[in-house]
Each structure stands twice: as structure tokens, then as C-alpha cells.
Amino acid sequence: MILPIYLSGSNVLRKECEPLTPDYEGLQQLILDMFETMYNADGVGLAAPQIGKSIRLFVIDSSPMYDDDPNAKGFKKVFINPEILEYSGEESKFREGCLSIPEIHEEVVRKSKIKIRYFDSDFNEHIEEYDGIRARVIMHEYDHIEGVLFVDLLSPLRRKLIKKRLENIAAGKTQTNYKTI
Ligand code: NI
């Protein structure tokens, strides 16, 4: 089922999300719905608060970003109760967008490598290291479950330049080819 995506201005996007337990009702269906919602909107990642649930869960399929990084291809994963243990490497810039912030794309500076601990959809624990696009997408989605949006990471000048457009999104004056709320 395709779920409506919450737009910037929604309170749920600004909350620190709560951990999940394996008995969370309807979890497997929720994960399927999140993938379906993400693909329908041509996204490469979707975090639970973006569909109105304040829980520590996000899904990623970075395959469409193959041109930017061959390792992005086939990188399809579910992250439950993730914790980024380490940020390392050089800082790099990349133009990011977000399904909750339609039509705004801005260069965001982030570290290039991460080490992350998370649980998969069967609640098996993993500790893995990523760089390139995979790390970039994970960091973006991880920020969502901490209540952070990529526009928060911009310089004060860039933030000022997009302020009006963000206000328009919050006021519902935006057009998307996917369902929003
Ligand atoms: Ni996003």
C-alpha cells in the first residue's frame, strides 16, 4: 500500500524517534509499504517519520544512483534501531534532495565513511562500514529518525535563500506526483 508522505513543516519529522521491539505489530507489512511508497515516489530512501511513524526504522534502495557510485547498485536494505557508531574520512559535498522537501536540492557536506550497527527485518544484528553513496544515503535517512532534515545542515546563507520555498511546502503550496500530507 502506498502511504502519504509527510512534508516539511509536519511535527513528526522533528521528533527523535523511539526504538522498535520485535513484536511491533504489522512490522513486515509496514516495511513492504515503505518500499512501495519509496519506489512510487522515485526515492532512494524513506524513513518512518516520513510516513508519520515516530520509530527508528528506514529503508534504502540506492540502485538508481549507480552512475554516482557503482556500489550503490543493488544496495537494498532495511535498518531497524540503527546507531551510527563512527563518522570518519574526508568531508565531501553532494547535492541532496528529500521526498519530504519536494523540489529543493542543495549541496550538503558530510563525512565520507560511517560504521553503523542496526537490526535487519528479522532482528538480526549487523555492524557494517560504508562509504560513498551508500554512506551518504544512510546518513540522510539516519538524520530523519533523529528529527533532522538535510536543510538544517546548510549554511545560514543557503537556508535564508530557501526559506520562502520551505514556508510554501509547509503551507501545502507544492506539487508532487506522489501522495503527501
Ligand atoms: Ni529525506
mmCIF file of C-alpha atoms and ligand atoms in Angstrom:
data_model
loop_
_atom_site.group_PDB
_atom_site.id
_atom_site.type_symbol
_atom_site.label_atom_id
_atom_site.label_comp_id
_atom_site.label_asym_id
_atom_site.label_seq_id
_atom_site.Cartn_x
_atom_site.Cartn_y
_atom_site.Cartn_z
ATOM 1 C CA MET A 1 0.000 0.000 0.000
ATOM 2 C CA ILE A 2 1.295 3.421 -0.946
ATOM 3 C CA LEU A 3 1.307 5.710 2.077
ATOM 4 C CA PRO A 4 1.138 9.521 2.027
ATOM 5 C CA ILE A 5 4.479 11.225 2.661
ATOM 6 C CA TYR A 6 4.638 13.881 5.371
ATOM 7 C CA LEU A 7 6.084 17.175 4.187
ATOM 8 C CA SER A 8 8.488 19.566 5.842
ATOM 9 C CA GLY A 9 6.512 21.517 8.421
ATOM 10 C CA SER A 10 4.988 18.349 9.924
ATOM 11 C CA ASN A 11 5.816 17.877 13.613
ATOM 12 C CA VAL A 12 6.519 14.160 13.208
ATOM 13 C CA LEU A 13 9.602 14.979 11.099
ATOM 14 C CA ARG A 14 11.068 16.918 14.016
ATOM 15 C CA LYS A 15 10.866 14.257 16.724
ATOM 16 C CA GLU A 16 13.583 11.936 17.897
ATOM 17 C CA CYS A 17 12.128 8.510 17.067
ATOM 18 C CA GLU A 18 11.557 5.652 19.506
ATOM 19 C CA PRO A 19 13.240 2.222 19.253
ATOM 20 C CA LEU A 20 11.203 -0.739 17.966
ATOM 21 C CA THR A 21 10.753 -4.142 19.543
ATOM 22 C CA PRO A 22 10.455 -7.388 17.522
ATOM 23 C CA ASP A 23 6.771 -7.655 18.473
ATOM 24 C CA TYR A 24 5.916 -4.324 16.806
ATOM 25 C CA GLU A 25 2.546 -5.006 15.241
ATOM 26 C CA GLY A 26 2.457 -5.151 11.459
ATOM 27 C CA LEU A 27 6.181 -4.516 11.060
ATOM 28 C CA GLN A 28 6.729 -6.704 7.979
ATOM 29 C CA GLN A 29 3.779 -5.140 6.163
ATOM 30 C CA LEU A 30 4.960 -1.671 7.174
ATOM 31 C CA ILE A 31 8.389 -2.382 5.662
ATOM 32 C CA LEU A 32 6.777 -3.563 2.403
ATOM 33 C CA ASP A 33 4.569 -0.462 2.347
ATOM 34 C CA MET A 34 7.581 1.792 2.913
ATOM 35 C CA PHE A 35 9.456 0.257 -0.029
ATOM 36 C CA GLU A 36 6.360 0.568 -2.218
ATOM 37 C CA THR A 37 5.882 4.202 -1.152
ATOM 38 C CA MET A 38 9.556 4.989 -1.781
ATOM 39 C CA TYR A 39 9.618 3.392 -5.255
ATOM 40 C CA ASN A 40 6.364 5.091 -6.216
ATOM 41 C CA ALA A 41 7.922 8.473 -5.381
ATOM 42 C CA ASP A 42 11.239 7.646 -7.126
ATOM 43 C CA GLY A 43 13.112 7.922 -3.837
ATOM 44 C CA VAL A 44 16.251 6.049 -2.794
ATOM 45 C CA GLY A 45 15.454 6.099 0.920
ATOM 46 C CA LEU A 46 12.471 6.549 3.204
ATOM 47 C CA ALA A 47 12.398 6.903 6.980
ATOM 48 C CA ALA A 48 9.420 6.020 9.197
ATOM 49 C CA PRO A 49 8.702 9.619 10.320
ATOM 50 C CA GLN A 50 8.170 10.475 6.642
ATOM 51 C CA ILE A 51 5.097 8.252 6.704
ATOM 52 C CA GLY A 52 4.054 9.587 10.102
ATOM 53 C CA LYS A 53 5.548 6.975 12.414
ATOM 54 C CA SER A 54 7.995 8.100 15.061
ATOM 55 C CA ILE A 55 10.001 4.867 15.153
ATOM 56 C CA ARG A 56 13.651 4.080 14.437
ATOM 57 C CA LEU A 57 13.233 2.461 11.038
ATOM 58 C CA PHE A 58 14.273 3.355 7.498
ATOM 59 C CA VAL A 59 14.543 1.604 4.153
ATOM 60 C CA ILE A 60 17.010 2.236 1.347
ATOM 61 C CA ASP A 61 17.446 1.172 -2.258
ATOM 62 C CA SER A 62 20.193 3.289 -3.776
ATOM 63 C CA SER A 63 20.268 1.367 -7.084
ATOM 64 C CA PRO A 64 19.167 4.386 -9.196
ATOM 65 C CA MET A 65 22.337 6.201 -8.050
ATOM 66 C CA TYR A 66 24.545 3.682 -9.836
ATOM 67 C CA ASP A 67 26.016 6.432 -12.040
ATOM 68 C CA ASP A 68 27.343 8.273 -8.977
ATOM 69 C CA ASP A 69 28.771 5.144 -7.355
ATOM 70 C CA PRO A 70 28.738 1.565 -8.746
ATOM 71 C CA ASN A 71 28.408 0.249 -5.164
ATOM 72 C CA ALA A 72 25.008 1.922 -4.936
ATOM 73 C CA LYS A 73 23.588 -0.686 -7.286
ATOM 74 C CA GLY A 74 21.629 -3.419 -5.530
ATOM 75 C CA PHE A 75 22.039 -1.757 -2.154
ATOM 76 C CA LYS A 76 18.574 -2.505 -0.795
ATOM 77 C CA LYS A 77 18.247 -2.726 2.965
ATOM 78 C CA VAL A 78 16.058 -2.274 5.998
ATOM 79 C CA PHE A 79 17.578 -0.559 9.038
ATOM 80 C CA ILE A 80 15.923 -1.047 12.430
ATOM 81 C CA ASN A 81 17.158 0.670 15.595
ATOM 82 C CA PRO A 82 20.321 1.815 13.832
ATOM 83 C CA GLU A 83 23.140 3.585 15.593
ATOM 84 C CA ILE A 84 25.974 5.266 13.733
ATOM 85 C CA LEU A 85 28.984 4.287 15.815
ATOM 86 C CA GLU A 86 31.581 6.274 13.918
ATOM 87 C CA TYR A 87 31.797 9.015 11.292
ATOM 88 C CA SER A 88 35.192 9.194 9.558
ATOM 89 C CA GLY A 89 37.059 10.063 6.363
ATOM 90 C CA GLU A 90 37.149 13.302 4.418
ATOM 91 C CA GLU A 91 34.221 15.655 4.198
ATOM 92 C CA SER A 92 32.526 15.664 0.829
ATOM 93 C CA LYS A 93 29.734 17.633 -0.826
ATOM 94 C CA PHE A 94 26.801 16.096 -2.641
ATOM 95 C CA ARG A 95 23.546 17.524 -3.935
ATOM 96 C CA GLU A 96 20.760 16.025 -1.820
ATOM 97 C CA GLY A 97 17.014 16.046 -2.061
ATOM 98 C CA CYS A 98 14.266 14.618 0.130
ATOM 99 C CA LEU A 99 10.757 13.322 -0.553
ATOM 100 C CA SER A 100 9.551 15.467 2.376
ATOM 101 C CA ILE A 101 11.083 18.607 0.824
ATOM 102 C CA PRO A 102 9.997 18.496 -2.822
ATOM 103 C CA GLU A 103 11.911 20.422 -5.480
ATOM 104 C CA ILE A 104 14.689 21.611 -3.181
ATOM 105 C CA HIS A 105 18.127 20.228 -3.934
ATOM 106 C CA GLU A 106 21.182 21.530 -2.153
ATOM 107 C CA GLU A 107 24.801 20.572 -1.683
ATOM 108 C CA VAL A 108 25.286 19.022 1.749
ATOM 109 C CA VAL A 109 28.658 18.483 3.422
ATOM 110 C CA ARG A 110 29.010 15.157 5.204
ATOM 111 C CA LYS A 111 31.766 12.813 6.329
ATOM 112 C CA SER A 112 32.523 10.141 3.734
ATOM 113 C CA LYS A 113 32.557 6.988 5.907
ATOM 114 C CA ILE A 114 30.454 5.504 8.647
ATOM 115 C CA LYS A 115 30.315 2.481 10.874
ATOM 116 C CA ILE A 116 26.759 1.501 11.734
ATOM 117 C CA ARG A 117 25.053 -1.035 13.967
ATOM 118 C CA TYR A 118 21.483 -1.969 13.097
ATOM 119 C CA PHE A 119 18.959 -4.793 13.034
ATOM 120 C CA ASP A 120 17.511 -6.205 9.821
ATOM 121 C CA SER A 121 13.839 -7.093 9.316
ATOM 122 C CA ASP A 122 14.394 -10.439 11.139
ATOM 123 C CA PHE A 123 16.012 -8.576 14.060
ATOM 124 C CA ASN A 124 19.473 -9.937 13.346
ATOM 125 C CA GLU A 125 22.166 -7.506 14.457
ATOM 126 C CA HIS A 126 24.770 -6.234 11.982
ATOM 127 C CA ILE A 127 27.796 -3.960 12.291
ATOM 128 C CA GLU A 128 28.971 -2.685 8.903
ATOM 129 C CA GLU A 129 31.077 0.051 7.362
ATOM 130 C CA TYR A 130 30.100 2.096 4.332
ATOM 131 C CA ASP A 131 31.462 4.882 2.181
ATOM 132 C CA GLY A 132 30.396 6.692 -0.985
ATOM 133 C CA ILE A 133 26.727 6.979 -1.890
ATOM 134 C CA ARG A 134 25.689 4.201 0.474
ATOM 135 C CA ALA A 135 27.087 6.126 3.458
ATOM 136 C CA ARG A 136 25.545 9.346 2.159
ATOM 137 C CA VAL A 137 22.050 7.861 1.867
ATOM 138 C CA ILE A 138 22.309 6.119 5.262
ATOM 139 C CA MET A 139 23.372 9.384 6.950
ATOM 140 C CA HIS A 140 20.466 11.260 5.340
ATOM 141 C CA GLU A 141 17.937 8.648 6.499
ATOM 142 C CA TYR A 142 19.538 8.342 9.927
ATOM 143 C CA ASP A 143 19.131 12.090 10.397
ATOM 144 C CA HIS A 144 15.387 11.660 9.775
ATOM 145 C CA ILE A 145 14.959 9.366 12.773
ATOM 146 C CA GLU A 146 16.828 11.946 14.869
ATOM 147 C CA GLY A 147 14.408 14.659 13.735
ATOM 148 C CA VAL A 148 16.947 16.320 11.444
ATOM 149 C CA LEU A 149 16.384 17.340 7.802
ATOM 150 C CA PHE A 150 19.150 17.981 5.271
ATOM 151 C CA VAL A 151 18.219 21.656 5.042
ATOM 152 C CA ASP A 152 19.313 22.004 8.695
ATOM 153 C CA LEU A 153 22.875 21.226 7.597
ATOM 154 C CA LEU A 154 23.127 24.102 5.121
ATOM 155 C CA SER A 155 24.946 27.362 5.735
ATOM 156 C CA PRO A 156 22.863 30.208 7.211
ATOM 157 C CA LEU A 157 23.027 31.941 3.806
ATOM 158 C CA ARG A 158 21.706 28.940 1.866
ATOM 159 C CA ARG A 159 18.992 28.443 4.494
ATOM 160 C CA LYS A 160 17.942 32.050 4.083
ATOM 161 C CA LEU A 161 17.774 31.637 0.308
ATOM 162 C CA ILE A 162 15.387 28.667 0.518
ATOM 163 C CA LYS A 163 13.346 29.956 3.480
ATOM 164 C CA LYS A 164 10.380 31.088 1.389
ATOM 165 C CA ARG A 165 10.249 27.808 -0.538
ATOM 166 C CA LEU A 166 10.283 25.852 2.743
ATOM 167 C CA GLU A 167 7.422 28.007 4.031
ATOM 168 C CA ASN A 168 5.473 27.229 0.859
ATOM 169 C CA ILE A 169 5.997 23.495 1.348
ATOM 170 C CA ALA A 170 4.838 23.762 4.977
ATOM 171 C CA ALA A 171 1.770 25.699 3.769
ATOM 172 C CA GLY A 172 0.915 22.909 1.322
ATOM 173 C CA LYS A 173 1.699 25.040 -1.736
ATOM 174 C CA THR A 174 3.667 22.379 -3.507
ATOM 175 C CA GLN A 175 3.050 19.917 -6.286
ATOM 176 C CA THR A 176 4.289 16.357 -6.274
ATOM 177 C CA ASN A 177 3.484 13.327 -8.353
ATOM 178 C CA TYR A 178 3.120 11.278 -5.151
ATOM 179 C CA LYS A 179 0.650 11.461 -2.294
ATOM 180 C CA THR A 180 1.598 13.874 0.502
ATOM 181 C CA ILE A 181 0.141 15.010 3.793
HETATM 182 NI NI NI B 1 14.824 12.671 3.271
#
